[in-house]
């Protein structure tokens, strides 16, 4: 065949509309599969059937068609104004999520639950198909093999000035500082419960309810407890608190004590004096100057909320002037720190603190809005001036929304619900990093290691189900000892019973070999001395110098009559 001749390749004789053409290759070589990022993000868009509520914006009256079009435009504007159009769902807990926190950079999420664990999530390692925690921590578990007690998690919060540590508070008198990887850094001391005066105790004597960080000092935090105290700690000194703030309740029959239910520490963004505000179970709202002295509060409002209801929601605005509280009496109130006497605004809002005491309320970044959850699973975004709902959206239908937070850097809202779900709400155009990066990654190809039921946790070693120890199967292992002290297991050698006395006695052979004069323990001291009597008489050591000049001892001869002793003196009459 010459080079000038053209090579003709016969193609398949298929019609243009033949379905078989879909199975024929269109090109040679390996084809790369690229993920459709736009489709992934579109699949994460929230489908809420209920219409959003917008009450704060005035609407002009007009025809029916014009009003409906205006409502649709307002709803779309609200969706564009708040980062709630898309969501990422994290299902890592077994029970209700009680607290959430993001580090200052917005790259790591921690969540606490009443299942007594803290879950750590890293957005940089998540993909749309592998949304799971990289570590689960029980702060009060000492050893995996030991039977230790666990406590529900009340509050977790990253240090806003140093994201390397976070504050962890459980239903326990001792709060802990953990690293961002889940390792315990500091465990604060427990106080003496038998001391009546709380000023003399070095730590909480009963359960800690909540806590927070100092707004300007990364080494200072405050905790609130059921012992009617707030304690300010230096994380570098775990043996005693730095300051103790004792609140004396004036409620009848309380004996001057109550439970501190919430605490917030705020400072003006432009600088100035910071304030420390706390709520008590007797309905009192107390304010201290954040810089001290802490001998007496700067302001106190009795019956700020209904007594004996749990006020779990408390936050301070970014300018340090406004305080918002959410009580167990189904009320949300707004207070002014400059006129700390009466609430500025009070609105009704159903409370969930009777079932979930950690129900919170938070200011949005720059205090442009206030966010909180509800018993129906809705997220409410309120106006910071009149507390009216600006936007309401359903997050977890039929399950109470317990905790909320709005991160200022990545502009995303995180929520924790009673159904053990954590939702990260975001908007692809407004939000940055976080869930946006997770949903923008290519999904990880399915692998056998993705199913934990078919794999082995490397932190626990080989699976115990794969290794069968002889005699370890149910029904074959005989445990215990007989009446004579022998083991019931025939393969186990007889071990002499070790009593506490024998366990502490060293070997006699070792003693006689290594300890001088140890044989004297078994000799009679009288016989040991008398065997040197003849030698001491013949060759004295101490009186040898006076041997020749020593006078002979002469004793008086005693008659038989004098053996009875001297005559008794006559008694004078």
Coordinates of C-alpha atoms in Angstrom, one line a residue:
X1 CA 0.0 0.0 0.0
X2 CA 1.5 3.3 -1.0
X3 CA 1.6 6.3 1.2
X4 CA -0.4 8.4 -1.2
X5 CA -3.5 6.2 -0.8
X6 CA -6.1 7.4 1.8
X7 CA -7.0 5.0 4.6
X8 CA -10.7 4.5 4.8
X9 CA -12.3 3.4 8.1
X10 CA -15.7 1.8 7.9
X11 CA -18.1 3.4 10.5
X12 CA -21.1 1.8 12.0
X13 CA -24.1 1.8 9.8
X14 CA -26.5 3.3 12.3
X15 CA -29.1 5.8 11.8
X16 CA -28.8 9.2 13.4
X17 CA -31.6 8.6 15.8
X18 CA -30.6 5.0 16.7
X19 CA -30.5 4.5 20.5
X20 CA -27.4 2.4 20.1
X21 CA -25.4 5.5 19.4
X22 CA -25.5 6.4 23.1
X23 CA -23.3 3.4 23.9
X24 CA -20.6 4.2 21.3
X25 CA -17.5 6.1 22.3
X26 CA -17.2 9.6 21.0
X27 CA -13.4 9.9 21.6
X28 CA -10.3 7.9 22.5
X29 CA -8.4 7.9 25.8
X30 CA -9.5 8.2 29.4
X31 CA -12.3 10.6 30.1
X32 CA -12.3 12.7 33.2
X33 CA -15.5 13.0 35.2
X34 CA -15.9 16.5 36.5
X35 CA -18.5 17.3 39.1
X36 CA -21.3 19.7 38.3
X37 CA -20.7 22.2 41.1
X38 CA -23.7 24.3 40.1
X39 CA -26.0 21.3 40.3
X40 CA -24.6 20.3 43.7
X41 CA -25.3 23.7 45.1
X42 CA -28.7 23.7 43.6
X43 CA -29.5 20.4 45.2
X44 CA -28.7 21.9 48.6
X45 CA -31.3 24.7 48.1
X46 CA -33.9 24.7 50.8
X47 CA -37.5 23.8 49.8
X48 CA -39.7 25.4 52.3
X49 CA -43.4 25.1 51.6
X50 CA -44.5 27.7 54.1
X51 CA -44.3 31.3 53.0
X52 CA -41.9 33.5 54.8
X53 CA -43.2 36.2 57.1
X54 CA -42.2 39.8 56.7
X55 CA -44.1 42.1 59.2
X56 CA -41.6 44.9 59.7
X57 CA -41.9 46.3 56.1
X58 CA -44.8 48.5 55.3
X59 CA -46.8 47.5 52.3
X60 CA -49.0 50.0 50.5
X61 CA -52.6 49.0 49.9
X62 CA -53.7 48.4 46.4
X63 CA -55.2 45.9 44.1
X64 CA -55.0 42.2 44.8
X65 CA -52.6 41.5 41.9
X66 CA -50.2 44.3 42.9
X67 CA -50.2 43.2 46.6
X68 CA -49.4 39.6 45.7
X69 CA -46.6 40.7 43.4
X70 CA -45.2 42.9 46.2
X71 CA -45.4 40.0 48.6
X72 CA -43.4 37.8 46.2
X73 CA -40.8 40.5 45.7
X74 CA -40.5 41.0 49.5
X75 CA -40.0 37.3 50.1
X76 CA -37.3 37.1 47.4
X77 CA -35.7 40.2 48.9
X78 CA -35.7 38.6 52.4
X79 CA -34.1 35.4 50.9
X80 CA -31.4 37.5 49.3
X81 CA -30.9 39.6 52.5
X82 CA -30.3 36.7 54.9
X83 CA -28.1 33.7 54.2
X84 CA -30.9 31.1 54.4
X85 CA -31.5 30.0 50.8
X86 CA -29.3 26.9 51.0
X87 CA -28.4 24.5 53.8
X88 CA -26.1 21.7 54.7
X89 CA -27.3 19.1 57.2
X90 CA -24.9 17.4 59.6
X91 CA -26.2 14.3 61.4
X92 CA -23.5 13.2 63.8
X93 CA -25.2 13.2 67.2
X94 CA -27.6 10.7 68.7
X95 CA -29.7 13.1 70.8
X96 CA -30.6 16.7 70.9
X97 CA -27.9 19.3 70.0
X98 CA -27.6 21.8 72.9
X99 CA -24.7 24.1 71.9
X100 CA -22.8 25.1 68.8
X101 CA -19.7 27.2 68.1
X102 CA -17.5 28.1 65.2
X103 CA -13.9 29.1 65.5
X104 CA -12.9 32.8 64.6
X105 CA -11.9 31.8 61.1
X106 CA -15.0 29.8 60.5
X107 CA -13.2 26.6 59.5
X108 CA -14.0 24.3 62.4
X109 CA -17.4 23.6 64.0
X110 CA -18.0 22.0 67.4
X111 CA -21.3 20.8 68.7
X112 CA -22.4 19.6 72.1
X113 CA -25.3 17.3 72.9
X114 CA -27.2 15.7 75.7
X115 CA -25.6 12.4 74.5
X116 CA -22.6 13.6 76.5
X117 CA -20.3 14.0 73.6
X118 CA -18.6 16.9 71.7
X119 CA -18.3 16.5 67.9
X120 CA -15.6 18.2 66.0
X121 CA -16.1 19.0 62.3
X122 CA -13.5 20.4 59.9
X123 CA -15.0 22.1 56.8
X124 CA -11.8 21.6 54.9
X125 CA -12.1 17.8 55.0
X126 CA -15.8 17.5 54.3
X127 CA -17.3 16.7 50.9
X128 CA -21.0 16.5 49.9
X129 CA -21.0 12.7 50.4
X130 CA -18.7 12.5 53.5
X131 CA -20.3 14.9 56.0
X132 CA -19.2 13.6 59.4
X133 CA -17.2 14.5 62.5
X134 CA -13.5 13.8 62.5
X135 CA -13.5 13.2 66.2
X136 CA -16.0 12.6 69.0
X137 CA -14.9 13.6 72.5
X138 CA -16.4 12.7 75.9
X139 CA -14.7 15.3 78.2
X140 CA -15.2 13.2 81.3
X141 CA -14.0 9.9 79.9
X142 CA -10.6 9.0 81.4
X143 CA -10.0 5.6 79.9
X144 CA -12.0 3.7 77.3
X145 CA -11.8 0.5 79.4
X146 CA -12.8 2.2 82.7
X147 CA -16.3 2.6 83.8
X148 CA -16.6 6.4 84.0
X149 CA -19.6 8.6 84.3
X150 CA -20.7 11.0 81.6
X151 CA -22.5 14.3 81.7
X152 CA -24.7 16.1 79.2
X153 CA -23.0 19.0 77.5
X154 CA -24.5 22.4 78.4
X155 CA -22.3 24.8 76.5
X156 CA -19.3 24.9 74.1
X157 CA -17.7 28.1 72.8
X158 CA -14.5 28.8 70.9
X159 CA -12.3 31.5 72.2
X160 CA -13.1 34.5 70.0
X161 CA -9.6 35.9 70.3
X162 CA -7.7 32.6 70.0
X163 CA -9.3 29.7 68.1
X164 CA -6.8 27.2 69.5
X165 CA -9.0 26.4 72.6
X166 CA -12.7 26.2 73.5
X167 CA -14.7 26.3 76.7
X168 CA -16.6 23.1 77.5
X169 CA -19.3 23.1 80.2
X170 CA -21.1 19.9 81.3
X171 CA -23.5 19.1 84.0
X172 CA -20.6 18.9 86.5
X173 CA -19.0 21.3 89.0
X174 CA -15.8 21.5 86.9
X175 CA -15.6 23.3 83.6
X176 CA -12.8 22.4 81.2
X177 CA -10.7 24.0 78.5
X178 CA -10.1 21.8 75.5
X179 CA -7.9 22.3 72.5
X180 CA -9.3 22.6 69.0
X181 CA -8.4 19.0 68.4
X182 CA -10.4 17.8 71.5
X183 CA -7.6 17.3 74.0
X184 CA -8.1 18.5 77.6
X185 CA -5.9 21.5 78.4
X186 CA -7.2 22.7 81.7
X187 CA -9.7 21.4 84.2
X188 CA -10.8 23.9 86.8
X189 CA -10.9 22.9 90.4
X190 CA -13.9 21.9 92.4
X191 CA -14.8 24.0 95.5
X192 CA -15.4 22.7 99.1
X193 CA -19.1 22.0 99.3
X194 CA -19.1 22.1 103.1
X195 CA -18.2 25.8 103.2
X196 CA -21.2 28.0 103.6
X197 CA -19.5 31.3 102.5
X198 CA -18.9 31.1 98.8
X199 CA -16.2 33.7 99.0
X200 CA -13.9 31.2 100.7
X201 CA -14.3 28.5 98.0
X202 CA -11.9 28.0 95.2
X203 CA -14.3 26.7 92.6
X204 CA -17.9 25.8 92.0
X205 CA -19.4 23.5 94.6
X206 CA -22.3 22.4 92.4
X207 CA -23.3 22.1 88.7
X208 CA -22.1 24.7 86.2
X209 CA -24.8 25.9 83.9
X210 CA -23.1 28.0 81.3
X211 CA -20.1 30.3 80.6
X212 CA -18.5 32.7 78.2
X213 CA -15.2 34.3 77.3
X214 CA -13.9 37.7 78.1
X215 CA -14.4 40.0 75.1
X216 CA -10.9 41.5 75.1
X217 CA -8.7 39.1 77.1
X218 CA -8.1 35.7 75.6
X219 CA -6.9 34.2 78.9
X220 CA -10.1 35.1 80.9
X221 CA -13.4 33.3 81.0
X222 CA -16.5 33.3 83.3
X223 CA -18.7 30.4 84.4
X224 CA -22.1 30.5 86.1
X225 CA -23.3 27.8 88.5
X226 CA -26.2 26.6 90.5
X227 CA -24.3 27.6 93.7
X228 CA -25.5 31.3 93.1
X229 CA -22.1 32.4 91.9
X230 CA -20.2 33.6 88.9
X231 CA -16.6 32.8 88.8
X232 CA -13.9 34.5 86.7
X233 CA -11.1 32.2 85.7
X234 CA -7.6 32.6 84.3
X235 CA -7.1 29.6 82.0
X236 CA -3.4 29.4 83.1
X237 CA -4.4 28.9 86.7
X238 CA -6.8 26.0 87.3
X239 CA -6.3 25.8 91.1
X240 CA -8.5 28.8 92.0
X241 CA -10.7 31.3 90.4
X242 CA -9.5 34.8 89.8
X243 CA -12.7 36.5 91.1
X244 CA -15.9 35.1 92.6
X245 CA -19.2 37.1 92.2
X246 CA -21.7 35.9 94.8
X247 CA -25.3 36.8 94.0
X248 CA -27.6 37.1 97.1
X249 CA -31.2 36.3 96.1
X250 CA -34.0 38.2 97.8
X251 CA -36.7 35.6 97.0
X252 CA -38.6 34.3 99.9
X253 CA -37.5 31.0 101.2
X254 CA -34.3 30.9 99.0
X255 CA -31.9 31.5 102.0
X256 CA -30.1 34.0 99.8
X257 CA -29.2 31.5 97.1
X258 CA -30.5 30.8 93.6
X259 CA -29.3 29.3 90.3
X260 CA -27.5 31.4 87.7
X261 CA -29.0 30.4 84.4
X262 CA -27.3 32.6 81.8
X263 CA -24.3 35.0 81.4
X264 CA -23.0 37.3 78.8
X265 CA -19.9 39.5 78.6
X266 CA -19.9 42.3 76.1
X267 CA -17.8 45.4 75.2
X268 CA -18.4 48.2 72.7
X269 CA -16.7 47.6 69.3
X270 CA -15.2 51.1 69.4
X271 CA -13.7 50.6 72.8
X272 CA -14.9 51.4 76.3
X273 CA -15.9 49.7 79.5
X274 CA -17.3 46.2 79.2
X275 CA -20.3 44.9 81.0
X276 CA -21.1 41.5 82.6
X277 CA -24.8 40.5 82.7
X278 CA -26.3 37.4 84.2
X279 CA -29.8 36.0 84.8
X280 CA -31.0 34.0 87.8
X281 CA -33.7 31.4 88.4
X282 CA -35.6 33.8 90.7
X283 CA -36.2 36.1 87.7
X284 CA -33.5 38.6 88.5
X285 CA -31.3 40.2 85.9
X286 CA -27.9 41.4 87.3
X287 CA -25.3 43.6 85.7
X288 CA -21.7 44.2 86.9
X289 CA -18.9 46.4 85.5
X290 CA -16.7 44.0 83.5
X291 CA -13.5 45.6 84.8
X292 CA -14.5 45.4 88.5
X293 CA -14.9 45.8 91.3
X294 CA -17.2 42.9 91.7
X295 CA -18.2 43.5 95.4
X296 CA -21.7 44.7 94.4
X297 CA -23.6 44.8 91.1
X298 CA -23.9 48.0 89.1
X299 CA -27.5 47.2 88.3
X300 CA -30.1 44.7 89.4
X301 CA -33.7 44.2 88.1
X302 CA -35.9 42.0 90.2
X303 CA -38.7 40.0 88.5
X304 CA -37.2 40.8 85.0
X305 CA -38.7 37.4 84.1
X306 CA -41.2 35.2 86.0
X307 CA -39.5 33.6 89.0
X308 CA -38.7 29.9 88.9
X309 CA -38.6 29.9 85.1
X310 CA -35.3 29.2 83.3
X311 CA -34.0 32.2 81.4
X312 CA -31.5 30.6 79.1
X313 CA -31.2 33.2 76.3
X314 CA -29.1 36.3 77.0
X315 CA -26.9 38.4 74.7
X316 CA -25.3 41.9 74.5
X317 CA -25.3 44.0 71.4
X318 CA -22.0 44.9 69.6
X319 CA -22.1 48.5 71.0
X320 CA -22.5 47.2 74.6
X321 CA -25.7 49.2 75.2
X322 CA -28.6 46.8 74.6
X323 CA -29.3 43.5 76.3
X324 CA -31.8 40.9 75.0
X325 CA -33.2 38.1 77.1
X326 CA -35.4 35.1 76.3
X327 CA -37.1 33.7 79.4
X328 CA -39.1 30.7 80.3
X329 CA -42.2 32.8 80.7
X330 CA -42.7 32.9 76.9
X331 CA -41.3 36.5 76.7
X332 CA -38.4 38.2 74.9
X333 CA -37.4 41.5 76.4
X334 CA -35.0 44.2 75.3
X335 CA -33.1 46.2 78.0
X336 CA -30.9 49.3 77.9
X337 CA -27.8 49.1 80.1
X338 CA -27.9 52.9 80.6
X339 CA -31.4 52.8 82.0
X340 CA -31.3 49.4 83.6
X341 CA -34.7 49.4 85.3
X342 CA -37.6 48.6 82.8
X343 CA -37.6 46.7 79.5
X344 CA -37.8 48.8 76.4
X345 CA -39.7 46.2 74.4
X346 CA -41.4 43.0 75.4
X347 CA -42.9 40.5 73.0
X348 CA -44.4 37.0 73.3
X349 CA -42.4 34.1 72.0
X350 CA -43.1 30.4 73.0
X351 CA -40.3 29.1 75.2
X352 CA -38.6 25.7 75.1
X353 CA -36.4 26.2 78.1
X354 CA -38.6 23.9 80.2
X355 CA -37.4 20.9 78.2
X356 CA -34.1 22.3 76.8
X357 CA -32.5 24.9 79.2
X358 CA -29.8 25.8 76.8
X359 CA -32.2 27.5 74.4
X360 CA -30.5 30.7 73.4
X361 CA -30.9 34.0 71.6
X362 CA -28.2 35.8 69.6
X363 CA -27.4 39.1 68.0
X364 CA -26.4 39.0 64.4
X365 CA -23.1 40.5 63.3
X366 CA -23.1 44.3 63.8
X367 CA -26.3 43.8 65.8
X368 CA -28.4 44.3 62.7
X369 CA -30.8 41.5 63.7
X370 CA -31.6 39.1 66.5
X371 CA -32.0 35.4 65.8
X372 CA -33.6 32.7 67.9
X373 CA -35.4 29.4 67.4
X374 CA -38.9 28.2 68.4
X375 CA -40.6 25.0 69.6
X376 CA -42.0 24.4 66.1
X377 CA -38.6 24.3 64.4
X378 CA -38.7 27.8 62.9
X379 CA -35.8 30.2 62.7
X380 CA -36.9 33.7 63.7
X381 CA -34.9 36.8 62.6
X382 CA -36.2 39.7 64.7
X383 CA -35.8 43.5 64.4
X384 CA -33.3 44.7 67.0
X385 CA -35.4 47.7 67.7
X386 CA -39.0 46.5 68.2
X387 CA -38.4 42.7 68.3
X388 CA -40.9 42.1 65.5
X389 CA -40.1 39.1 63.1
X390 CA -38.5 40.3 60.0
X391 CA -38.0 36.8 58.5
X392 CA -39.2 33.4 59.6
X393 CA -38.3 30.1 58.0
X394 CA -38.8 26.5 58.8
X395 CA -35.6 24.5 59.5
X396 CA -36.6 21.3 61.4
X397 CA -40.4 20.6 61.1
X398 CA -41.9 19.4 64.3
X399 CA -38.7 19.5 66.2
X400 CA -37.7 22.4 68.5
X401 CA -34.8 24.6 67.4
X402 CA -32.6 24.9 70.5
X403 CA -29.4 26.8 69.7
X404 CA -28.5 29.3 67.0
X405 CA -25.4 31.3 66.0
X406 CA -24.5 33.6 63.1
X407 CA -20.8 33.7 62.2
X408 CA -19.7 37.2 61.1
X409 CA -16.8 36.2 58.9
X410 CA -18.3 33.5 56.7
X411 CA -21.8 34.9 57.0
X412 CA -23.6 31.6 57.7
X413 CA -26.2 30.6 60.3
X414 CA -25.8 27.4 62.3
X415 CA -28.7 25.8 64.2
X416 CA -29.0 22.8 66.5
X417 CA -32.3 21.0 67.0
X418 CA -33.9 18.4 69.2
X419 CA -33.8 15.8 66.5
X420 CA -30.0 15.7 66.7
X421 CA -29.5 17.6 63.5
X422 CA -27.1 20.5 62.9
X423 CA -28.1 22.8 60.0
X424 CA -25.7 25.2 58.3
X425 CA -27.7 27.8 56.4
X426 CA -25.9 29.8 53.7
X427 CA -26.2 31.7 50.5
X428 CA -23.8 31.0 47.7
X429 CA -23.5 34.7 46.7
X430 CA -23.4 36.2 50.2
X431 CA -21.5 33.5 52.2
X432 CA -17.9 32.6 51.9
X433 CA -16.0 29.4 52.7
X434 CA -17.6 27.0 55.2
X435 CA -20.5 25.1 53.7
X436 CA -20.0 26.9 50.4
X437 CA -16.6 25.2 50.0
X438 CA -18.0 21.8 51.1
X439 CA -20.8 21.9 48.5
X440 CA -18.3 23.1 45.8
X441 CA -16.1 20.1 46.1
X442 CA -16.4 17.0 44.0
X443 CA -18.1 14.2 45.8
X444 CA -15.8 11.5 47.1
X445 CA -16.1 8.2 45.2
X446 CA -17.8 5.5 47.3
X447 CA -15.4 3.1 48.9
X448 CA -15.7 0.2 51.3
X449 CA -14.0 2.3 54.0
X450 CA -16.9 4.8 53.9
X451 CA -19.1 2.2 55.6
X452 CA -18.1 2.0 59.3
X453 CA -19.8 -1.4 59.7
X454 CA -17.4 -3.0 57.3
X455 CA -14.2 -1.3 58.5
X456 CA -12.1 -1.1 61.6
X457 CA -11.5 2.1 63.6
X458 CA -7.8 2.5 63.6
X459 CA -7.9 4.3 66.9
X460 CA -9.3 1.1 68.5
X461 CA -7.0 -1.4 66.8
X462 CA -8.3 -4.6 65.3
X463 CA -11.9 -5.5 65.6
X464 CA -12.7 -7.6 68.5
X465 CA -15.2 -9.6 66.4
X466 CA -12.5 -10.8 64.1
X467 CA -10.2 -12.3 66.7
X468 CA -11.6 -15.2 68.7
X469 CA -9.7 -16.1 71.8
X470 CA -10.0 -19.7 72.9
X471 CA -12.5 -20.1 75.6
X472 CA -13.8 -16.5 75.1
X473 CA -17.0 -17.6 73.3
X474 CA -20.3 -17.3 75.2
X475 CA -20.9 -20.4 77.3
X476 CA -17.4 -21.8 77.2
X477 CA -15.6 -19.5 79.7
X478 CA -15.7 -20.6 83.3
X479 CA -15.0 -17.8 85.7
X480 CA -14.5 -17.7 89.5
X481 CA -12.8 -20.0 92.0
X482 CA -13.8 -23.0 93.9
X483 CA -14.1 -23.3 97.7
X484 CA -10.5 -24.5 97.9
X485 CA -9.2 -21.4 96.1
X486 CA -8.5 -23.1 92.7
X487 CA -9.7 -21.6 89.5
X488 CA -12.7 -23.1 87.7
X489 CA -10.9 -22.7 84.4
X490 CA -8.8 -25.8 83.9
X491 CA -6.3 -24.0 81.6
X492 CA -5.5 -21.3 84.1
X493 CA -2.7 -22.2 86.5
X494 CA -3.2 -22.0 90.2
X495 CA -2.0 -18.7 91.6
X496 CA -1.4 -18.6 95.4
X497 CA -3.7 -16.2 97.1
X498 CA -2.0 -12.9 97.8
X499 CA -3.1 -11.4 101.1
X500 CA -2.3 -7.8 101.9
X501 CA 0.3 -8.9 104.4
X502 CA 2.1 -11.2 102.1
X503 CA 2.0 -8.7 99.2
X504 CA 3.9 -6.2 101.3
X505 CA 6.6 -8.6 102.7
X506 CA 9.9 -8.7 100.8
X507 CA 11.9 -11.9 100.2
X508 CA 13.8 -13.1 103.3
X509 CA 16.7 -14.3 101.1
X510 CA 17.0 -10.8 99.6
X511 CA 17.0 -9.3 103.1
X512 CA 19.7 -11.5 104.5
X513 CA 21.9 -10.9 101.5
X514 CA 21.6 -7.2 101.1
X515 CA 20.7 -5.8 104.5
X516 CA 23.6 -5.8 107.1
X517 CA 22.9 -7.3 110.6
X518 CA 19.5 -8.6 109.4
X519 CA 20.2 -11.9 111.2
X520 CA 19.9 -10.2 114.5
X521 CA 16.1 -10.1 114.0
X522 CA 16.0 -13.9 114.7
X523 CA 18.3 -13.9 117.8
X524 CA 17.4 -13.6 121.5
X525 CA 18.9 -10.3 122.7
X526 CA 19.7 -11.7 126.2
X527 CA 21.7 -14.6 124.8
X528 CA 23.5 -12.4 122.3
X529 CA 24.7 -10.2 125.2
X530 CA 25.7 -12.9 127.6
X531 CA 28.0 -14.6 125.2
X532 CA 30.3 -11.6 125.5
X533 CA 30.3 -11.7 129.4
X534 CA 33.5 -13.8 129.8
X535 CA 35.3 -11.7 127.2
X536 CA 34.4 -8.5 128.8
X537 CA 35.6 -9.7 132.2
X538 CA 39.0 -10.9 130.9
X539 CA 39.7 -8.1 128.4
X540 CA 37.5 -5.0 129.2
X541 CA 37.4 -2.4 126.6
X542 CA 36.4 0.7 128.5
X543 CA 38.0 0.1 132.0
X544 CA 41.2 -1.5 130.8
X545 CA 43.4 1.5 131.9
X546 CA 42.4 1.2 135.5
X547 CA 42.7 -2.6 135.7
X548 CA 45.8 -2.6 137.9
X549 CA 44.8 0.3 140.1
X550 CA 41.1 -0.5 140.4
X551 CA 40.2 -1.1 144.1
X552 CA 38.5 -4.3 145.0
X553 CA 34.8 -3.8 145.7
X554 CA 34.0 -4.7 149.3
X555 CA 30.4 -5.2 150.4
X556 CA 29.2 -5.2 154.0
X557 CA 28.1 -8.4 155.6
X558 CA 24.4 -8.5 156.1
X559 CA 23.1 -10.5 159.1
X560 CA 19.9 -12.5 159.0
X561 CA 18.1 -10.0 161.2
X562 CA 18.9 -7.1 158.8
X563 CA 17.7 -9.0 155.8
X564 CA 14.1 -8.1 156.7
X565 CA 15.1 -4.4 156.3
X566 CA 15.7 -1.5 158.7
X567 CA 13.6 -1.1 161.7
X568 CA 10.5 1.0 161.3
X569 CA 10.6 4.4 162.9
X570 CA 8.4 4.9 165.9
X571 CA 5.4 6.9 165.0
X572 CA 5.1 10.1 167.0
X573 CA 2.0 10.4 169.0

